[in-house]
mmCIF file of C-alpha atoms in Angstrom:
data_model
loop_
_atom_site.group_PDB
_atom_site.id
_atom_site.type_symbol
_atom_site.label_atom_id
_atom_site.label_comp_id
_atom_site.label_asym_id
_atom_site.label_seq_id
_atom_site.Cartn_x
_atom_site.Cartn_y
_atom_site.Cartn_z
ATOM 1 C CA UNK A 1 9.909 -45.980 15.705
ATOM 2 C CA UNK A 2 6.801 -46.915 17.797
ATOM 3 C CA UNK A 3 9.006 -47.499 20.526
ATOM 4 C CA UNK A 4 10.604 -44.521 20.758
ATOM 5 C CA UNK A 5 7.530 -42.545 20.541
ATOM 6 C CA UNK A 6 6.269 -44.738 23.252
ATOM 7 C CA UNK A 7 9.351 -43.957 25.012
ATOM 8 C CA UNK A 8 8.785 -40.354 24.356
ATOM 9 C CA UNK A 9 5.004 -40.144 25.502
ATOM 10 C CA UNK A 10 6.376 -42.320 28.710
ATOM 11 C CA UNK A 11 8.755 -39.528 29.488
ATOM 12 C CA UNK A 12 6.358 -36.686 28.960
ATOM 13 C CA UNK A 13 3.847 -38.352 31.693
ATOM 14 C CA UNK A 14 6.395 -39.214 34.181
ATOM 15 C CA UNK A 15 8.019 -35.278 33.963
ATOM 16 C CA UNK A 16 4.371 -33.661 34.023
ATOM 17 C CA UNK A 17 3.555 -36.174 37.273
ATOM 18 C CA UNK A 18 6.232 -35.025 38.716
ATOM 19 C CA UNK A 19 6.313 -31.521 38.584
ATOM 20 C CA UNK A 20 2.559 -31.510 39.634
ATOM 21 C CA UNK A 21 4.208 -33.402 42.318
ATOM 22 C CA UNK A 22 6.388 -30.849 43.162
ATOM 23 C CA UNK A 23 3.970 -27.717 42.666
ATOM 24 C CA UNK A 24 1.222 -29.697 45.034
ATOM 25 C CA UNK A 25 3.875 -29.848 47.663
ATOM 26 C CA UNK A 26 5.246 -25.991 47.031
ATOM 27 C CA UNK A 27 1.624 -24.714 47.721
ATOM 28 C CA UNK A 28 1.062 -27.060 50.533
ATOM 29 C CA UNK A 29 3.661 -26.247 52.493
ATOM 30 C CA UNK A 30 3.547 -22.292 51.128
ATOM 31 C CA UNK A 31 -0.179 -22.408 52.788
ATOM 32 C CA UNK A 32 1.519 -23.973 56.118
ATOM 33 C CA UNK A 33 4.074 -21.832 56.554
ATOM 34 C CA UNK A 34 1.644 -18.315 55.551
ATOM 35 C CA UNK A 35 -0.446 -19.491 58.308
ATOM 36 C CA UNK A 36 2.424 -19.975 61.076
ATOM 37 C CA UNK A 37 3.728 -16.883 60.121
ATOM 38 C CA UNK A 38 -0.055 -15.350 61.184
ATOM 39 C CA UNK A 39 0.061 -16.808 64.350
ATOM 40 C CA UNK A 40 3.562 -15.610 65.297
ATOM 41 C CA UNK A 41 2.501 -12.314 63.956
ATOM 42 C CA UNK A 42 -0.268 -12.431 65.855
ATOM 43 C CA UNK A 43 1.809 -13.956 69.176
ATOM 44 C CA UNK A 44 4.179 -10.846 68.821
ATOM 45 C CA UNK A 45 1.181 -8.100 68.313
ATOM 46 C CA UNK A 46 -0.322 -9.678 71.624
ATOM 47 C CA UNK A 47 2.944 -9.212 73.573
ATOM 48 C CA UNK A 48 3.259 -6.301 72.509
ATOM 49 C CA UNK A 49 7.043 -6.469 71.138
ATOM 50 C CA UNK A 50 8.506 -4.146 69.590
ATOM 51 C CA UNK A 51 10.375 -3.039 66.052
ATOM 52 C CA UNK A 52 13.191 -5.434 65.795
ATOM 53 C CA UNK A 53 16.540 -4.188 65.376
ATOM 54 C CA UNK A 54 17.309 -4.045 61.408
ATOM 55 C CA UNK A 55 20.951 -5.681 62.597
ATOM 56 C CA UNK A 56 19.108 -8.590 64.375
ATOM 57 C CA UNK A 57 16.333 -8.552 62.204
ATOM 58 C CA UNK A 58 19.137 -9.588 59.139
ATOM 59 C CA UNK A 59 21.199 -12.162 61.037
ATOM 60 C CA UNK A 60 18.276 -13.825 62.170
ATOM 61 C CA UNK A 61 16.745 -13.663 58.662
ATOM 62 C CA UNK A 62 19.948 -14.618 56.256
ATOM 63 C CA UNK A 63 20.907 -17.013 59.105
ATOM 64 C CA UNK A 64 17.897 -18.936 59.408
ATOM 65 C CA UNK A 65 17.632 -18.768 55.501
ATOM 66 C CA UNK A 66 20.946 -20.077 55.318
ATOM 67 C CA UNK A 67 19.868 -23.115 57.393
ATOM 68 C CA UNK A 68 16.675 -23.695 55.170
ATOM 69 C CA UNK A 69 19.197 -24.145 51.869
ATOM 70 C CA UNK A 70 21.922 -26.204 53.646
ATOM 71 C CA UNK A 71 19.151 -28.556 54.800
ATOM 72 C CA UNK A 72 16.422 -28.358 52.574
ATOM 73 C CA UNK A 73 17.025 -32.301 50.855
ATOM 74 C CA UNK A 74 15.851 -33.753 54.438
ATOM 75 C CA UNK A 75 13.911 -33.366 57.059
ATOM 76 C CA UNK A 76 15.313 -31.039 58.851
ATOM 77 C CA UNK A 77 14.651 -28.862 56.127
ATOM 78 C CA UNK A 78 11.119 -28.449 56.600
ATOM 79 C CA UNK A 79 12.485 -27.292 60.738
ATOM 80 C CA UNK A 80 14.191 -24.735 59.301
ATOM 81 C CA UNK A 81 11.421 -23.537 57.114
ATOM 82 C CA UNK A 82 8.901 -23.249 60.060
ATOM 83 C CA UNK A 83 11.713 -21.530 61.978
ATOM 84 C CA UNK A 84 12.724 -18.983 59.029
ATOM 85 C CA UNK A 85 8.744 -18.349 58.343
ATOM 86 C CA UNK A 86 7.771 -18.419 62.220
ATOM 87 C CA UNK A 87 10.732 -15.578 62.721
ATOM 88 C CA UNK A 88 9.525 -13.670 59.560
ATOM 89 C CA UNK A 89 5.495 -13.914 60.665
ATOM 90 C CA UNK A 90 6.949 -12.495 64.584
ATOM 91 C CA UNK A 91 8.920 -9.752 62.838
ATOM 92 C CA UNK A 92 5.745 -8.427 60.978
ATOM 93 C CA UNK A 93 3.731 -8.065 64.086
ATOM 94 C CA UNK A 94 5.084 -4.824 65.271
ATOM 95 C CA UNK A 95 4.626 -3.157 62.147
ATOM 96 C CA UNK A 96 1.063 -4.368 62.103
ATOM 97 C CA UNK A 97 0.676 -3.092 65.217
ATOM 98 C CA UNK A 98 2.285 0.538 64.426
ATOM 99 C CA UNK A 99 -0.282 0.651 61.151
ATOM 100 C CA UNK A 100 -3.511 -0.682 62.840
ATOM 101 C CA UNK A 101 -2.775 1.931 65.902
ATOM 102 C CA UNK A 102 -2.779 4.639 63.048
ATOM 103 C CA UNK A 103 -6.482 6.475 61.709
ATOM 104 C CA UNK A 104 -7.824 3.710 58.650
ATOM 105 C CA UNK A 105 -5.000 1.099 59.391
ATOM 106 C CA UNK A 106 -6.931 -1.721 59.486
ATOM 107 C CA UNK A 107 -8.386 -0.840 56.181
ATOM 108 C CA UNK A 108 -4.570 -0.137 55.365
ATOM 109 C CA UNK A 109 -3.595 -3.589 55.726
ATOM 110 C CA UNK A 110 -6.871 -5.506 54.310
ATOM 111 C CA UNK A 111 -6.349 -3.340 51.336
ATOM 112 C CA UNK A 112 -2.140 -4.747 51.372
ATOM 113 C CA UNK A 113 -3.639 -8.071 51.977
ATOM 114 C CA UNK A 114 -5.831 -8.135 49.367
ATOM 115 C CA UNK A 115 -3.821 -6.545 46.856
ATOM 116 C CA UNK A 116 -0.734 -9.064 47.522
ATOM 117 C CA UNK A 117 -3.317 -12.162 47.275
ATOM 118 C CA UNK A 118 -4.682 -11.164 44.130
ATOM 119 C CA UNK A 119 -1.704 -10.422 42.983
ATOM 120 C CA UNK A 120 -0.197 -13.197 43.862
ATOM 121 C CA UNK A 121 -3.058 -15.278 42.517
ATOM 122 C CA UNK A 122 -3.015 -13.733 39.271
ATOM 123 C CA UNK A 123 1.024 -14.272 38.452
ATOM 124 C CA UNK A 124 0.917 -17.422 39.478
ATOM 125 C CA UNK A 125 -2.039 -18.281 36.888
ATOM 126 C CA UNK A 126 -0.162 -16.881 34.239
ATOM 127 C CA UNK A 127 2.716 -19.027 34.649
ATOM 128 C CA UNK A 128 0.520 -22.103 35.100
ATOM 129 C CA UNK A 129 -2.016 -21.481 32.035
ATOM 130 C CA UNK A 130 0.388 -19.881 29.805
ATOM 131 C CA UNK A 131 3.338 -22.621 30.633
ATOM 132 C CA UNK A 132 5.732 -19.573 29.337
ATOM 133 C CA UNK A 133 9.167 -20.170 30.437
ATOM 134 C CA UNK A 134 10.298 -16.795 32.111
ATOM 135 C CA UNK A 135 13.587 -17.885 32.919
ATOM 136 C CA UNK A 136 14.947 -14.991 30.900
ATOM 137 C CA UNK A 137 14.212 -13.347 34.298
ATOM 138 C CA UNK A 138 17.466 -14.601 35.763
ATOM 139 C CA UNK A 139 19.700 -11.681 35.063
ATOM 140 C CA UNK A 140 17.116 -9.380 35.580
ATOM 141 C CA UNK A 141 16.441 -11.035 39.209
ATOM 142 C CA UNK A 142 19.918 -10.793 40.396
ATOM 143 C CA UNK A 143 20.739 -7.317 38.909
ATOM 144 C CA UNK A 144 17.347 -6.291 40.511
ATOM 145 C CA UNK A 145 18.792 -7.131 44.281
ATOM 146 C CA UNK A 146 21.357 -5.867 44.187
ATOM 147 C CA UNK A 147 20.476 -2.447 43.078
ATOM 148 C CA UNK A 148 17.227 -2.671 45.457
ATOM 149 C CA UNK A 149 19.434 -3.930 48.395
ATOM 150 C CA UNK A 150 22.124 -1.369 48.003
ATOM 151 C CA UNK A 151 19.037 1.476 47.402
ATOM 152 C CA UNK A 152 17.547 0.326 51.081
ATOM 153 C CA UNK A 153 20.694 0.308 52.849
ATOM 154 C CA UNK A 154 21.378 4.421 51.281
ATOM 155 C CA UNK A 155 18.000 4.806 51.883
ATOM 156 C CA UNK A 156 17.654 3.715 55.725
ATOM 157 C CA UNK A 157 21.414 5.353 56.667
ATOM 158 C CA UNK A 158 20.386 8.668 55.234
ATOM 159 C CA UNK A 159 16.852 8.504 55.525
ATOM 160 C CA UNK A 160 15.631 9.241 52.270
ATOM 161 C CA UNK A 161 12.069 9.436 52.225
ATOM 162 C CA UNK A 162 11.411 9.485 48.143
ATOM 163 C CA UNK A 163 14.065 6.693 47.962
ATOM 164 C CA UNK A 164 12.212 4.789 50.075
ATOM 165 C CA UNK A 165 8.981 4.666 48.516
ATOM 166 C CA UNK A 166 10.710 4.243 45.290
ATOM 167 C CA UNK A 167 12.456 1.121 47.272
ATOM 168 C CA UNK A 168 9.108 0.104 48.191
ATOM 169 C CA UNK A 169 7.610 0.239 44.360
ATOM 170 C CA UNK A 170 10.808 -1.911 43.040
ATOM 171 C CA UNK A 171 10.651 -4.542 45.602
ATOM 172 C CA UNK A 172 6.774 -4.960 44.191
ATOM 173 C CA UNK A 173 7.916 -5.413 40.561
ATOM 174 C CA UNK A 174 10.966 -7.665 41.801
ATOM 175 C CA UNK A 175 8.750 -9.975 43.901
ATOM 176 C CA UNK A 176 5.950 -9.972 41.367
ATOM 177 C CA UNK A 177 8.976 -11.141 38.889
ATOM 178 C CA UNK A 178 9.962 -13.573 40.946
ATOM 179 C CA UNK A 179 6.962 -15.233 41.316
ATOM 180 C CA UNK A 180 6.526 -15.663 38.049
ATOM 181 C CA UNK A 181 10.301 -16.965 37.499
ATOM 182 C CA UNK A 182 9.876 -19.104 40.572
ATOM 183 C CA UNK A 183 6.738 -20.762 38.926
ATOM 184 C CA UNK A 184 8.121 -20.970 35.598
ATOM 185 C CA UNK A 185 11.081 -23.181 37.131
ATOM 186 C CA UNK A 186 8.475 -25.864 38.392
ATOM 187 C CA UNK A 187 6.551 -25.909 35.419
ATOM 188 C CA UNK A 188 9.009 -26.252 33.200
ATOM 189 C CA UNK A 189 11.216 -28.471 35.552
ATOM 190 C CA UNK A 190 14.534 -26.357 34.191
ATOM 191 C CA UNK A 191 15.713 -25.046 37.931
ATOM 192 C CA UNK A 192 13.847 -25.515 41.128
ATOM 193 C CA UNK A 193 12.495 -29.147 41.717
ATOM 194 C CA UNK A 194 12.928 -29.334 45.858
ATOM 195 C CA UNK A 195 9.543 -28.253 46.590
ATOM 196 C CA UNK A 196 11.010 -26.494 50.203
ATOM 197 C CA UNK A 197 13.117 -24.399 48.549
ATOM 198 C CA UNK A 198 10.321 -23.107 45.869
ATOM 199 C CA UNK A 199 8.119 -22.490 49.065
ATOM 200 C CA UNK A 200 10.950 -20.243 50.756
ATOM 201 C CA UNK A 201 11.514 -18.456 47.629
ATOM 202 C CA UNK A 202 7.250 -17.569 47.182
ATOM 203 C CA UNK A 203 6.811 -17.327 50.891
ATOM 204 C CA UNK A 204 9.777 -14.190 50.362
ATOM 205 C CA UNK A 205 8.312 -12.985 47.880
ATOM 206 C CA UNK A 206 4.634 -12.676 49.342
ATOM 207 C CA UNK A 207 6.131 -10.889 52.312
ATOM 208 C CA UNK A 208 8.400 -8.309 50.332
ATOM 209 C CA UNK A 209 4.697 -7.742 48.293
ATOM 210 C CA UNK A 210 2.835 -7.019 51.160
ATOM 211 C CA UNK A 211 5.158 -4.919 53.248
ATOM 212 C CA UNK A 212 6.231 -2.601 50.131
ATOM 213 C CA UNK A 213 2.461 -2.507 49.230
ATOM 214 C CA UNK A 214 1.717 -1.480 52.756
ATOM 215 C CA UNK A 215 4.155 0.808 52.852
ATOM 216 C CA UNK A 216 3.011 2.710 49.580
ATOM 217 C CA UNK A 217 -0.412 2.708 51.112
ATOM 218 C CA UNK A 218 0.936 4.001 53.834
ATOM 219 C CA UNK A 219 2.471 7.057 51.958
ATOM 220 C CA UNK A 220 -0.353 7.304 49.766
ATOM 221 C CA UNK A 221 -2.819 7.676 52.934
ATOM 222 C CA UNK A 222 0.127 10.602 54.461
ATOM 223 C CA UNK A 223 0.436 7.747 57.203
#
């Protein structure tokens, strides 16, 4: 008996060291990749580039995404991950640059910014101090994109402003969902243990909070 519950304790310490292991290294390389995505933001606002075609914008996004998953258990994983973020980060600085050319933009986005950290912030602390498992999220997750996916594309090919903003207010409910699903995983070590993988999954959902919160702003501010 007292080697079972020795057994048991054993077990409890090596699971909890490793999924600290594996949420140090999600938030590690999360922080990286936030920050490369600034600069190429930043590299693509001082170029001046424009809005990226929505075509291009996808096949470079779901391609490079694609890459991240197929190589994500080596090293060229984390490649892919600076390439899929770096891409995103460059993508984002024309529509930076459209709302800080605009009366109160920069105000705009620091409020976005703000919002999406605290946000952010605040989901994740719930998962962590609670421990509640919120993988009863799943079927609410996938049912979520697809309805928000097929609601963009009828939104952009007829342009539908109300649809749009109502786009923009799911995709901050999904992604705030996900974050805590995403979290949840790690904690409770029942999904997601490859810590690049997590990263990608936060990383999208930090950057489908701020550009639907910026885009509500946006609306709210008749910009």
């Amino acid at each position: 008996m007292a080697y079972q519950q020795s057994s048991h304790v054993t077990e409890r310490q090596t699971s909890a060291v490793s999924t600290n292991k594996v949420l140090r290294n999600t938030y590690m390389l999360l922080a990286m990749t936030l920050l490369f995505s600034a600069v190429t933001a930043g590299v693509a606002m001082a170029m001046g580039v424009g809005q990226m075609n929505i075509f291009v914008f996808f096949i470079g996004a779901y391609g490079l995404m694609f890459l991240v998953h197929k190589t994500a258990n080596s090293a060229m994983g984390l490649l892919a991950t600076f390439a899929f973020t770096g891409f995103m980060g460059f993508t984002l600085g024309p529509i930076l640059s459209l709302y800080l050319s605009i009366p109160n933009g920069a105000q705009l986005v620091m409020t976005a910014l703000a919002m999406t950290g605290a946000t952010f912030l605040g989901l994740s602390a719930v998962a962590l101090i609670t421990k509640k498992d919120f993988s009863f999220l799943s079927n609410f997750l996938l049912a979520g994109a697809i309805v928000l996916i097929l609601a963009m594309v009828v939104a952009m090919i007829f342009n539908i402003s109300a649809l749009a903003l109502a786009v923009s207010a799911g995709f901050v409910l999904f992604s705030s969902a996900v974050i805590l699903y995403q979290t949840s995983e790690i904690v409770h070590r029942a999904g997601e243990t490859n810590y690049i993988l997590a990263a990608v999954t936060l990383y999208v959902s930090i950057y489908n909070l701020f550009i639907s919160l910026l885009s509500i702003l946006g609306v709210m501010n008749n910009d």
